[in-house]
XYZ file of C-alpha atoms in Angstrom:
586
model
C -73.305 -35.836 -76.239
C -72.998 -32.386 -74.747
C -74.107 -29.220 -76.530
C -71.562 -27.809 -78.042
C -73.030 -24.281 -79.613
C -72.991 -21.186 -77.654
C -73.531 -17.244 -78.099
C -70.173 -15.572 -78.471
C -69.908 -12.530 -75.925
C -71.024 -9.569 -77.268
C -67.823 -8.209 -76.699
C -65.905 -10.660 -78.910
C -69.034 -9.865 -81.520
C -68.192 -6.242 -81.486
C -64.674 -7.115 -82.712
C -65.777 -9.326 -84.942
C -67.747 -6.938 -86.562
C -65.235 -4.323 -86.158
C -62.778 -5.839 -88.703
C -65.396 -5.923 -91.448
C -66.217 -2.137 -91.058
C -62.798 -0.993 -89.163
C -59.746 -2.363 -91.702
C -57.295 0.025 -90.924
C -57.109 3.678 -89.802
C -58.485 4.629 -93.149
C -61.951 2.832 -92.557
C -61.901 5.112 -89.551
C -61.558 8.245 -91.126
C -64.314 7.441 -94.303
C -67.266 7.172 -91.122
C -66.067 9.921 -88.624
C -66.018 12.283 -91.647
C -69.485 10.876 -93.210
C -71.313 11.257 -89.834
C -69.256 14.628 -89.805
C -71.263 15.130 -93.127
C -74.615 13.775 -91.833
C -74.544 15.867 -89.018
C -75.007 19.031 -91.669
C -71.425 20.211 -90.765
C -70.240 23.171 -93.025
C -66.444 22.634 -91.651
C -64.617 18.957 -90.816
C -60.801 19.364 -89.322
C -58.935 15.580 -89.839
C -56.640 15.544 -86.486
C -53.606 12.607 -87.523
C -50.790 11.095 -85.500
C -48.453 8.521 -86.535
C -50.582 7.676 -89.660
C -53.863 7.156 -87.104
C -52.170 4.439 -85.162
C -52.118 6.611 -82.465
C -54.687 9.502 -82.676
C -57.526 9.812 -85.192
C -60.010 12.811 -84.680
C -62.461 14.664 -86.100
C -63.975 18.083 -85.039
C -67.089 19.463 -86.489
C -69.491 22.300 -86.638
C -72.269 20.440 -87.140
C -75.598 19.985 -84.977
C -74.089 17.647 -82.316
C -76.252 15.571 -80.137
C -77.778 15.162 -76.672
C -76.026 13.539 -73.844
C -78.571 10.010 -74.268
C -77.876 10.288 -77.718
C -74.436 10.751 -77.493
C -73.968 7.233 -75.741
C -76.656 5.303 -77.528
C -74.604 5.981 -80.544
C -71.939 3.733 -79.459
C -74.409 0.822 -79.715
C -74.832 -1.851 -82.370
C -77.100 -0.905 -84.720
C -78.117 2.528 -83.111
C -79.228 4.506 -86.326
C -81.063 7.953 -86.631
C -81.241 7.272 -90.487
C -84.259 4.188 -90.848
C -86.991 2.703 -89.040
C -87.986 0.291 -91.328
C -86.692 -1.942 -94.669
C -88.338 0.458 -96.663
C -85.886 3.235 -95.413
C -82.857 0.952 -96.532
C -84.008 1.767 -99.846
C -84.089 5.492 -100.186
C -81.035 6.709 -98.146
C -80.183 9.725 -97.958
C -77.335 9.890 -95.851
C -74.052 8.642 -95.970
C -73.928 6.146 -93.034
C -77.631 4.287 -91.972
C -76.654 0.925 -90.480
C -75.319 1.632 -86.831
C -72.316 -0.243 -87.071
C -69.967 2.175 -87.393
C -69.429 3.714 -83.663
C -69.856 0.532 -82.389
C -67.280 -0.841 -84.082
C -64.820 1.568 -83.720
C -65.091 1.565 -79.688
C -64.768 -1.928 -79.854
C -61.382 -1.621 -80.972
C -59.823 1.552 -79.890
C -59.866 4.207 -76.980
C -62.816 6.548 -77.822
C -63.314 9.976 -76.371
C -66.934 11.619 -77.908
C -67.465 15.632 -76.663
C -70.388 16.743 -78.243
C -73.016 19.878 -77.583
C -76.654 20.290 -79.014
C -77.466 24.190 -80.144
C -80.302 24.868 -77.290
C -77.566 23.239 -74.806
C -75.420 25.345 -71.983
C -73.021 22.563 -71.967
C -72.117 19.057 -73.520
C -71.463 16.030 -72.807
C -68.128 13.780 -73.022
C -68.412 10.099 -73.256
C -65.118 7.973 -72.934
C -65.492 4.187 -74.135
C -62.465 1.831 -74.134
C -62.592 -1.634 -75.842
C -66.084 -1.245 -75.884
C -66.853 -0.451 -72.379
C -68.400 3.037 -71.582
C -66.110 4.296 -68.709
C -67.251 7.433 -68.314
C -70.096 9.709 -69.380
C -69.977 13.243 -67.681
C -70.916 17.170 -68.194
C -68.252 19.490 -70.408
C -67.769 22.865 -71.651
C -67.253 22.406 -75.604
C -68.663 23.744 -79.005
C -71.181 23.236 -80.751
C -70.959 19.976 -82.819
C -68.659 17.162 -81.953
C -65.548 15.881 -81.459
C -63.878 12.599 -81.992
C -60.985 11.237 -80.675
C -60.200 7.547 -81.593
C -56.440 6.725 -79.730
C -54.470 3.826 -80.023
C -56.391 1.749 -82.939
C -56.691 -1.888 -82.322
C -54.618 -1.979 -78.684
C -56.620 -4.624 -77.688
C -56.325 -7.255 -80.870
C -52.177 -6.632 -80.875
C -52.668 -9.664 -83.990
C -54.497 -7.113 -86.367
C -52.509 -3.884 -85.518
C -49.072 -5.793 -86.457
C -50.911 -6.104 -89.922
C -51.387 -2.757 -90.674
C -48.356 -1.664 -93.102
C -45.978 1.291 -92.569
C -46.676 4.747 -91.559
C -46.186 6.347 -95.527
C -48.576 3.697 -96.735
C -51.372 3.806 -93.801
C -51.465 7.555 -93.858
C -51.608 7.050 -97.933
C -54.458 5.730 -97.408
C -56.297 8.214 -95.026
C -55.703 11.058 -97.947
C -57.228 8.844 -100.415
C -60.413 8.494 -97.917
C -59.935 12.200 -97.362
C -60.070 13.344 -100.864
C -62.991 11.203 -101.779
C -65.278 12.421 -99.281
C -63.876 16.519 -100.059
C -64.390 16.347 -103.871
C -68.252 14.999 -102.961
C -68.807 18.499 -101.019
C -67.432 20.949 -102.164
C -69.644 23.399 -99.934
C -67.882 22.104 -97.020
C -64.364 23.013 -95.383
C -61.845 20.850 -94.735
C -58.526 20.272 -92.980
C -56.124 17.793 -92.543
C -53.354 17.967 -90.029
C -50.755 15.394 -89.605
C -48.176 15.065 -87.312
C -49.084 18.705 -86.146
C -48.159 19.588 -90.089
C -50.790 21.206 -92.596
C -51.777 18.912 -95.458
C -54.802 20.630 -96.647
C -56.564 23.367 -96.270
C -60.063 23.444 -98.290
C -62.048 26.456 -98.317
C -65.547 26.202 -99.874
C -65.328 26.530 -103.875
C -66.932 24.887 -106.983
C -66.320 21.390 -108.277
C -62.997 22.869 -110.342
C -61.364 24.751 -107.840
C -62.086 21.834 -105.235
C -60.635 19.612 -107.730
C -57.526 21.816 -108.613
C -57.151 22.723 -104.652
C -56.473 18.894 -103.750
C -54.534 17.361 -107.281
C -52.942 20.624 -108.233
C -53.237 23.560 -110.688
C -51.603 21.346 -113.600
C -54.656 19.219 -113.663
C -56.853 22.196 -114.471
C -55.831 22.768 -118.299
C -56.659 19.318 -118.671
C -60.369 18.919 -117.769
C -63.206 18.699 -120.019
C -66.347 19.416 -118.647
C -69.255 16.623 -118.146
C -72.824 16.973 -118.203
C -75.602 15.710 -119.349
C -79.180 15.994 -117.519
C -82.290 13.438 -118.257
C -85.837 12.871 -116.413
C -84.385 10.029 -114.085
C -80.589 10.596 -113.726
C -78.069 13.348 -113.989
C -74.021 13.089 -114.913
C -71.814 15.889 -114.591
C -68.028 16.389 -113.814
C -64.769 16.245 -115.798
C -62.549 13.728 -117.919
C -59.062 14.656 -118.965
C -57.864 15.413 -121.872
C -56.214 12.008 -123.956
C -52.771 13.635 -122.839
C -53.374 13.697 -119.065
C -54.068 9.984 -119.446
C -51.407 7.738 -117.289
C -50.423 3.837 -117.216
C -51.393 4.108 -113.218
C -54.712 4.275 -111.928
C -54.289 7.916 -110.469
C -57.049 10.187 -110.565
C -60.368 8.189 -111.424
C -63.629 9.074 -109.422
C -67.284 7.915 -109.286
C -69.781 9.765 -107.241
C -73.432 8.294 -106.879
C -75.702 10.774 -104.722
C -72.175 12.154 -103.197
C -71.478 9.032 -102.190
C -68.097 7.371 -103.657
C -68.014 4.096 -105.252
C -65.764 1.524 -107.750
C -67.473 0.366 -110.664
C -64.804 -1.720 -113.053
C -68.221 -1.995 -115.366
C -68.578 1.884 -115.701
C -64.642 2.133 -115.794
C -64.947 0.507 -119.032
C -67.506 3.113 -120.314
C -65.031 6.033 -119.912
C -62.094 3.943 -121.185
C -64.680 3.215 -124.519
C -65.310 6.890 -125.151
C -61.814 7.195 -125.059
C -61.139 5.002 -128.307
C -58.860 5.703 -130.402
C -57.579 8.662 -128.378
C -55.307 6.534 -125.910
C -52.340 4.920 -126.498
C -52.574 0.739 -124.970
C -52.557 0.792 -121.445
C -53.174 4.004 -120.654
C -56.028 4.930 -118.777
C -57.681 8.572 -118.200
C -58.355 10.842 -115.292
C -62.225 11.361 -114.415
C -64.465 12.868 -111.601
C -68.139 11.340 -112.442
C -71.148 12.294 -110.153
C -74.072 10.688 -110.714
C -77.487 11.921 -109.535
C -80.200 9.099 -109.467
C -83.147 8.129 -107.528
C -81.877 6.537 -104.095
C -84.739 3.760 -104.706
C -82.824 2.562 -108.021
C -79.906 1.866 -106.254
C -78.634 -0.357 -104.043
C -75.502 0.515 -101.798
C -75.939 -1.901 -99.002
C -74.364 -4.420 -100.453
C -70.526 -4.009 -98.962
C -69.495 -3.646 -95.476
C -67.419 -0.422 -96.645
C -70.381 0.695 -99.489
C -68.016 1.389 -102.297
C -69.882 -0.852 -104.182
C -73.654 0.024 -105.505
C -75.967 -1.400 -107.682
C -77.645 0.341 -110.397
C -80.985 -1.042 -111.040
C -80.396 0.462 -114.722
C -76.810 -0.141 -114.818
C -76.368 -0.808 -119.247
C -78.642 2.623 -119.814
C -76.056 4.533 -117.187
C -73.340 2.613 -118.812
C -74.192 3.981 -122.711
C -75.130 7.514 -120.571
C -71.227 7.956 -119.425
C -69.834 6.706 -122.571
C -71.570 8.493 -125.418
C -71.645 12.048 -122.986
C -68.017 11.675 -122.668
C -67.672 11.593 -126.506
C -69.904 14.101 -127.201
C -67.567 16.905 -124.522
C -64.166 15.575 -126.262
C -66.265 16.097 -129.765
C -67.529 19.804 -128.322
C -63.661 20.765 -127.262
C -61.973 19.213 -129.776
C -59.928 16.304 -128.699
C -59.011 14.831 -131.459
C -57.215 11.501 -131.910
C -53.392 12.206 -132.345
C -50.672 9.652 -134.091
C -49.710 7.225 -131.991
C -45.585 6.273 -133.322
C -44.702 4.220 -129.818
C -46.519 0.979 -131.247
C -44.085 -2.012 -132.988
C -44.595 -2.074 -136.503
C -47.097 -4.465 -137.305
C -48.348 -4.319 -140.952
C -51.530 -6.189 -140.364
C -53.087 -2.784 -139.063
C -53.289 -2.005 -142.780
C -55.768 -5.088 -143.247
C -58.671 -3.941 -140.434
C -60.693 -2.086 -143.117
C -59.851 -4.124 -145.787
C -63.355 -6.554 -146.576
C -61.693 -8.936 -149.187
C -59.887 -11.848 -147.824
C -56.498 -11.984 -148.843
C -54.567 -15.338 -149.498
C -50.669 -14.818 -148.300
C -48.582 -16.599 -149.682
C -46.332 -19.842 -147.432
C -42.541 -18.882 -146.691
C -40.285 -21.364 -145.671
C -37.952 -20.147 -142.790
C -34.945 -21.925 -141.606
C -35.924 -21.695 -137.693
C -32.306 -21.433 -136.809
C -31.285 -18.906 -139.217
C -29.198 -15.795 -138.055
C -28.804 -13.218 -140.765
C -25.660 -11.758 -139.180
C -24.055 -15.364 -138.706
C -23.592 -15.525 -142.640
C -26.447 -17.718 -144.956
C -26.836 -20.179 -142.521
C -29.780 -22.834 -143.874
C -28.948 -25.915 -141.123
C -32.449 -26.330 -139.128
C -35.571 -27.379 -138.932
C -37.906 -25.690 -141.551
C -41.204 -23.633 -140.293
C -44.009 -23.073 -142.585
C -45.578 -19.605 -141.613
C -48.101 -17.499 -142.920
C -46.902 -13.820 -144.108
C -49.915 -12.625 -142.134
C -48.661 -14.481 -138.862
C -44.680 -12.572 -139.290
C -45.967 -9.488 -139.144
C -48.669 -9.808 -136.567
C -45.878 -12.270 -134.479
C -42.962 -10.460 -135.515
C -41.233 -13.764 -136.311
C -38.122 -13.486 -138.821
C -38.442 -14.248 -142.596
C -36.186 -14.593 -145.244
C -32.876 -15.593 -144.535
C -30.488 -13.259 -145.851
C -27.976 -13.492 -148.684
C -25.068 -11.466 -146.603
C -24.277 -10.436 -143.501
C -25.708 -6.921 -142.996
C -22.472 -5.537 -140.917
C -19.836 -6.922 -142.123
C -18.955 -3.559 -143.731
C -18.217 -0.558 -141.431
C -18.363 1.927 -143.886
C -21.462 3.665 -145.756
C -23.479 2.217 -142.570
C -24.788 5.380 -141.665
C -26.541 5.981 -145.430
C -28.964 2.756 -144.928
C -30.540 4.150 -141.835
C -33.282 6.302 -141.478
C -34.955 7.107 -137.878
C -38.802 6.702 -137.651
C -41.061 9.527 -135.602
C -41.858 7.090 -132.755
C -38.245 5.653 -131.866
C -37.793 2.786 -134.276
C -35.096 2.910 -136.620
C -35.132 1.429 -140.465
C -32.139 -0.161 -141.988
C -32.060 -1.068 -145.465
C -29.654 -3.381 -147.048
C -29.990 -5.008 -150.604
C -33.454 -6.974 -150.529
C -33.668 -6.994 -146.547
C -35.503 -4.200 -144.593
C -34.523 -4.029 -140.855
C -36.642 -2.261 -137.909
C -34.875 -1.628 -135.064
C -35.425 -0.959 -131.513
C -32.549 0.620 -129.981
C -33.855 0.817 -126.424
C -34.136 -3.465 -126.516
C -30.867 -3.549 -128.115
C -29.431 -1.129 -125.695
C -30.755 -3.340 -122.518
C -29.345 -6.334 -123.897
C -26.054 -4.505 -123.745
C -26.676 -3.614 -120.510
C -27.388 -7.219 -119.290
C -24.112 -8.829 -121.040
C -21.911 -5.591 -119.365
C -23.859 -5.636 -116.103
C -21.547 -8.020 -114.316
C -19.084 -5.037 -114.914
C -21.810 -2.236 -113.876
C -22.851 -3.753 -111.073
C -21.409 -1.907 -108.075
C -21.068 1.321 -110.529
C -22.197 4.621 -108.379
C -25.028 6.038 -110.482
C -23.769 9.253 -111.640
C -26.224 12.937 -112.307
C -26.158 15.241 -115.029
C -26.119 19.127 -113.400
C -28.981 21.268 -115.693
C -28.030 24.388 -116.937
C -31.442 25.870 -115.159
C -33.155 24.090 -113.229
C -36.794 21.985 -113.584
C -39.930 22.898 -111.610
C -42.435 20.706 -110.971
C -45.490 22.094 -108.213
C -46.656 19.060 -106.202
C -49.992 18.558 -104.777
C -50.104 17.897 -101.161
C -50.488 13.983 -101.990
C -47.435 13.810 -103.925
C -45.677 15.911 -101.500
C -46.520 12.794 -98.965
C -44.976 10.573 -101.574
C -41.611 12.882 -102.131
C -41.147 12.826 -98.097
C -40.999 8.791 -99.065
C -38.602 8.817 -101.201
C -36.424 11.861 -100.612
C -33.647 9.647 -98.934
C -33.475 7.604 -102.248
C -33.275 10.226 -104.915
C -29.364 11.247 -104.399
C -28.421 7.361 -104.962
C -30.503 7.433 -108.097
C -29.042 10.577 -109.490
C -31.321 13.501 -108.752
C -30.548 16.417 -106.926
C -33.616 18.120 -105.983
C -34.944 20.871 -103.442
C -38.196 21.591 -102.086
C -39.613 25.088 -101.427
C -43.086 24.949 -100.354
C -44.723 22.772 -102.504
C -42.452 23.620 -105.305
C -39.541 20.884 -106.463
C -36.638 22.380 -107.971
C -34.304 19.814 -109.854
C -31.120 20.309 -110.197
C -29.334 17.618 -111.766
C -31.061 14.196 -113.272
C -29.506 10.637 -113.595
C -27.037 10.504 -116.662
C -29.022 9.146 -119.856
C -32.056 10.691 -118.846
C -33.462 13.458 -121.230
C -34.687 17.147 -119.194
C -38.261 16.394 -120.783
C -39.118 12.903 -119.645
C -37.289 14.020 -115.403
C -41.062 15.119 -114.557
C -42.476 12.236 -116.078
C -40.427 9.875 -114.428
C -40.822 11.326 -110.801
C -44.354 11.314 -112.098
C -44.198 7.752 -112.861
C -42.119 6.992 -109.405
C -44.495 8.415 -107.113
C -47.315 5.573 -108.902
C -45.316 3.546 -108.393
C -44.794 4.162 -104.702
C -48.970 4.401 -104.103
C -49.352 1.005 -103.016
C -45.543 0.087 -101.993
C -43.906 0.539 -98.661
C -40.703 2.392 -98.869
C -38.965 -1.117 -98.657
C -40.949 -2.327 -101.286
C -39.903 0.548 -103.311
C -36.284 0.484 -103.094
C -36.424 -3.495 -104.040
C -38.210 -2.182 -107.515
C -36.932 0.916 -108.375
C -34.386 -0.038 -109.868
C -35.959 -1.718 -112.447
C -38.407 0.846 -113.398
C -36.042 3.566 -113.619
C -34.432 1.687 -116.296
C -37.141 0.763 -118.075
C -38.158 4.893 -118.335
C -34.717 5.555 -118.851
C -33.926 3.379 -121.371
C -36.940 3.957 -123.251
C -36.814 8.109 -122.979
C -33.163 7.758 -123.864
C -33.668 6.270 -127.513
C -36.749 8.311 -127.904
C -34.745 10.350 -130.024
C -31.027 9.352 -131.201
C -29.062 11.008 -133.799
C -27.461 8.567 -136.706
C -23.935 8.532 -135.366
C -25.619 6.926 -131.693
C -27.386 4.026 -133.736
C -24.072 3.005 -135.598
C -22.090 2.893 -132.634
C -24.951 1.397 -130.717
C -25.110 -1.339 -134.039
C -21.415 -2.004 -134.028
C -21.404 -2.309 -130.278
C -24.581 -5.443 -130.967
C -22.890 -6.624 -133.726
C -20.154 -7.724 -131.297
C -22.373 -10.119 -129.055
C -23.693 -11.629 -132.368
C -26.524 -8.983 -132.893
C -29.035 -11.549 -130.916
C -32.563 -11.775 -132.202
C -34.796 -11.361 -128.382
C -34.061 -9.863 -125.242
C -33.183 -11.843 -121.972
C -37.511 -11.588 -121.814
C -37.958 -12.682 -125.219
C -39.279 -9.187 -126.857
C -37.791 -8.499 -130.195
C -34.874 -6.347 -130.440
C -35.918 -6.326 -134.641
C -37.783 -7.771 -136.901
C -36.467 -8.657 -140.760
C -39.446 -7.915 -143.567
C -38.153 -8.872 -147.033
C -38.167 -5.869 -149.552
C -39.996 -7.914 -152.242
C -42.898 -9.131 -149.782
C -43.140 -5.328 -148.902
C -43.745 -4.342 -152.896
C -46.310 -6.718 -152.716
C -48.521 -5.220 -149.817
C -48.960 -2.350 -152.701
């Protein structure tokens, strides 16, 4: 039998590597602008075109390098940064394994001018696929400059996966902002498409922070610091009402160095108890400072991920700092109304076990059907209704069947929820449910119905921060059909009208909650889905607040269809507690 292993050519290695350090044009711009760093460069210009599927580079001040250097660099593990396993250990810097360059050239049409400070001239190296083509004398600055044109021209099968231009160059700001919040003593600049999208000038960790997410972030942020022998935390949370359902604005920083921890994720969420309504998750820009020898970060191709040699002490450090700032500025926990009614949550801090008593149910019983018994009976526990929201008592008469006095049995609760009470029967009712049932029975009428705008009276402003001003440019074709009618003066939106139904105070929050939801979408994707999310914000800010005479026409209007008991998703549209089981409970 013939021998069938061989050694690949190096230059089907070098691609190989290449797509564990080189994913998209991102990956790109995360190690031109660390070596940018290393290099001791006090400013960084970002040069994109077409989302860097076409043009990628990056011009520094920094120290550049000598005309051997600059072409060794572009060689597998060619690394200034160690000399031995020792060194992997206490790193400094922000790249250290020689990959990088190498990578890149492998993959992409590389042009490297560069110029030492001692030097009359440079020198420009030009690389293509991996193959130096040309290495000659140039007149340039001092530091370096990087071109990287036409990404992946020579594996066709991994450009064609790289997703649309809105979502690549997405990316590239969210590489971008990571590595300007770690240095705030540097300058940046990002150009796209021969348009300004940032311009950093050297500033503290607030400004830096205000400068890329925008000034409405900065009455938000609670300051973060806490210093001990062997590690030091500093930076900002924000406050319980800046919190979103998205993950937005969430940073760690070990040594300057960015990284995803879902372990310390749950520390901040924990010092957040209480303060946080479910699901929603809180802005934070963490920077750890820790001996480089109790940490690992050479442990993913991309090193966002790092391990902690102490990782449970670091975890209790973030945690109980965090709730010491919120305990210094006063966050407080506020009343939280948009939870369903559950009346176990009066049982948590109750240390006697209490025996409930067994209800029979009729499964099958509708109490707006008349005192219908027929069915299979269901022994529950009165513990299990409310936790389960699962119907009780049948009742003795049919709730609606009189019009009149309807209005003097309902009372509206803080958080949305309506009460109706009738006889022995206590109804809680969600009107945004009930409403989207309605919508789904008349939908086969709606369906080609224009969406229609309300104009304002004066108009909303809302200042956008150059990322969501990427995200508006997505979506700006869209808004009309959805019912907005917005401008944009610099970074300034000025809305005009809103979709019909929607209240003035939940517009922002809605384009707020559109542009999450375009972060990891294509525009395609987008328009599929939008559809649905606007009405689930719609519907819910529209029976935020009701007045009496909405809820009895919205009742009749469900009375009609049978007043069903679950939506076409099976969530409750009420739930029925009996008026003598409620006595009880006191």
């Amino acid at each position: 039998m013939s021998d069938i292993i061989r050694l690949l050519p190096e230059r089907v290695t070098n691609q190989i590597a290449a797509g564990e350090v080189v994913q998209r044009p991102a990956s790109v711009v995360k190690e031109l602008m660390e070596n940018a760093i290393d290099a001791k460069a006090s400013k960084i210009e970002l040069i994109i075109q077409e989302a860097g599927k076409n043009l990628i580079q990056v011009i520094d001040d920094g120290q550049g390098m000598s005309a051997q250097d600059a072409k060794k660099a572009f060689e597998r593990h060619a690394t200034s940064k160690i000399t031995c396993t020792e060194d992997i250990f206490n790193i400094h810097t922000k790249g250290f394994r020689g990959e990088a360059l190498a990578a890149i050239a492998a993959i992409a049409q590389v042009e490297l001018k560069t110029k030492e400070k001692d030097n009359s001239v440079g020198t420009c190296v030009s690389i293509e696929g991996g193959e130096v083509k040309a290495q000659e004398p140039v007149q340039t600055f001092l530091g370096s400059s990087f071109k990287v044109k036409n990404l992946f021209f020579n594996v066709p099968a991994r450009r064609k996966f790289l997703k649309s231009n809105p979502v690549e160059f997405r990316h590239i700001i969210d590489e971008f902002q990571r590595v300007a919040l770690a240095h705030e003593e540097i300058e940046f600049d990002l150009f796209h498409n021969k348009e300004t999208i940032f311009r950093l000038r050297k500033a503290n960790l607030t400004q830096r922070i205000i400068d890329i997410f925008g000034r409405k972030l900065q009455p938000l942020l609670v300051p973060i610091k806490e210093e001990l022998d062997w590690v030091t935390l500093r930076g900002y949370v924000s406050k319980p009402e800046g919190a979103k359902k998205t993950r937005g604005e969430q940073f760690f920083f070990v040594n300057k160095r960015f990284f995803r921890s879902p372990y310390f994720n749950k520390a901040v969420q924990e010092a957040f108890d209480g303060l946080l309504m479910p699901g929603y998750m809180p802005s934070f820009f963490l920077f750890l400072e820790i001996d480089p020898k109790k940490i690992d970060i050479n442990i993913h191709p991309q090193k966002t991920e790092v391990k902690f040699e102490d990782e449970p002490l670091i975890f209790a450090l973030i945690r109980t700092t965090i709730k010491k700032s919120l305990g210094i500025y006063n966050v407080s926990a506020s009343l939280d109304f948009s939870k369903n009614p559950k009346m176990g949550v009066f049982l948590q801090n109750t240390k006697q076990s209490i025996n409930f008593q067994k209800i029979e149910v009729p499964k099958s019983f509708n109490p707006f059907k008349g005192d219908t018994r027929a069915g299979t009976q269901e022994i529950i526990s009165l513990s299990d209704m409310y936790a389960q929201h699962v119907q009780t008592q049948p009742s003795k008469i049919n709730l609606f069947e009189q019009e009149e006095g309807l209005e003097e049995d309902l009372m509206r609760l803080p958080n949305g929820y309506w009460v109706y009470n009738k006889g022995e029967i206590v109804l809680i009712l969600d009107p945004g449910r009930m409403n989207s049932v309605l919508e789904e029975k008349n939908s086969a009428i709606k369906k080609n119905k224009k969406p229609t705008c309300q104009t304002l009276l004066y108009s909303l402003e809302y200042h956008l921060n150059e990322i969501e001003k990427t995200k508006y440019n997505a979506i700006k074709d869209y808004l009309p059909g959805m019912g907005f009618d917005i401008q944009i003066i610099d970074n300034i939106l000025r809305i005009n009208a809103i979709p019909e139904g929607l209240k003035e105070s939940q517009a922002i929050r809605l384009l707020e909650k559109l542009f999450g939801i375009l972060r990891d979408q294509s525009e395609e994707e987008f328009l599929n889905d939008y559809g649905y999310h606007l009405k689930k914000i719609t519907t819910k800010s529209r029976f935020d607040f009701i007045y009496k005479h909405e809820i009895v026409s919205l009742i009749k209007e469900f009375s009609k269809i049978g007043f069903p008991n679950y939506t076409s998703s099976g969530k409750k549209c009420f739930i029925e507690l009996p008026l003598e089981d409620l006595k009880n409970k006191f």
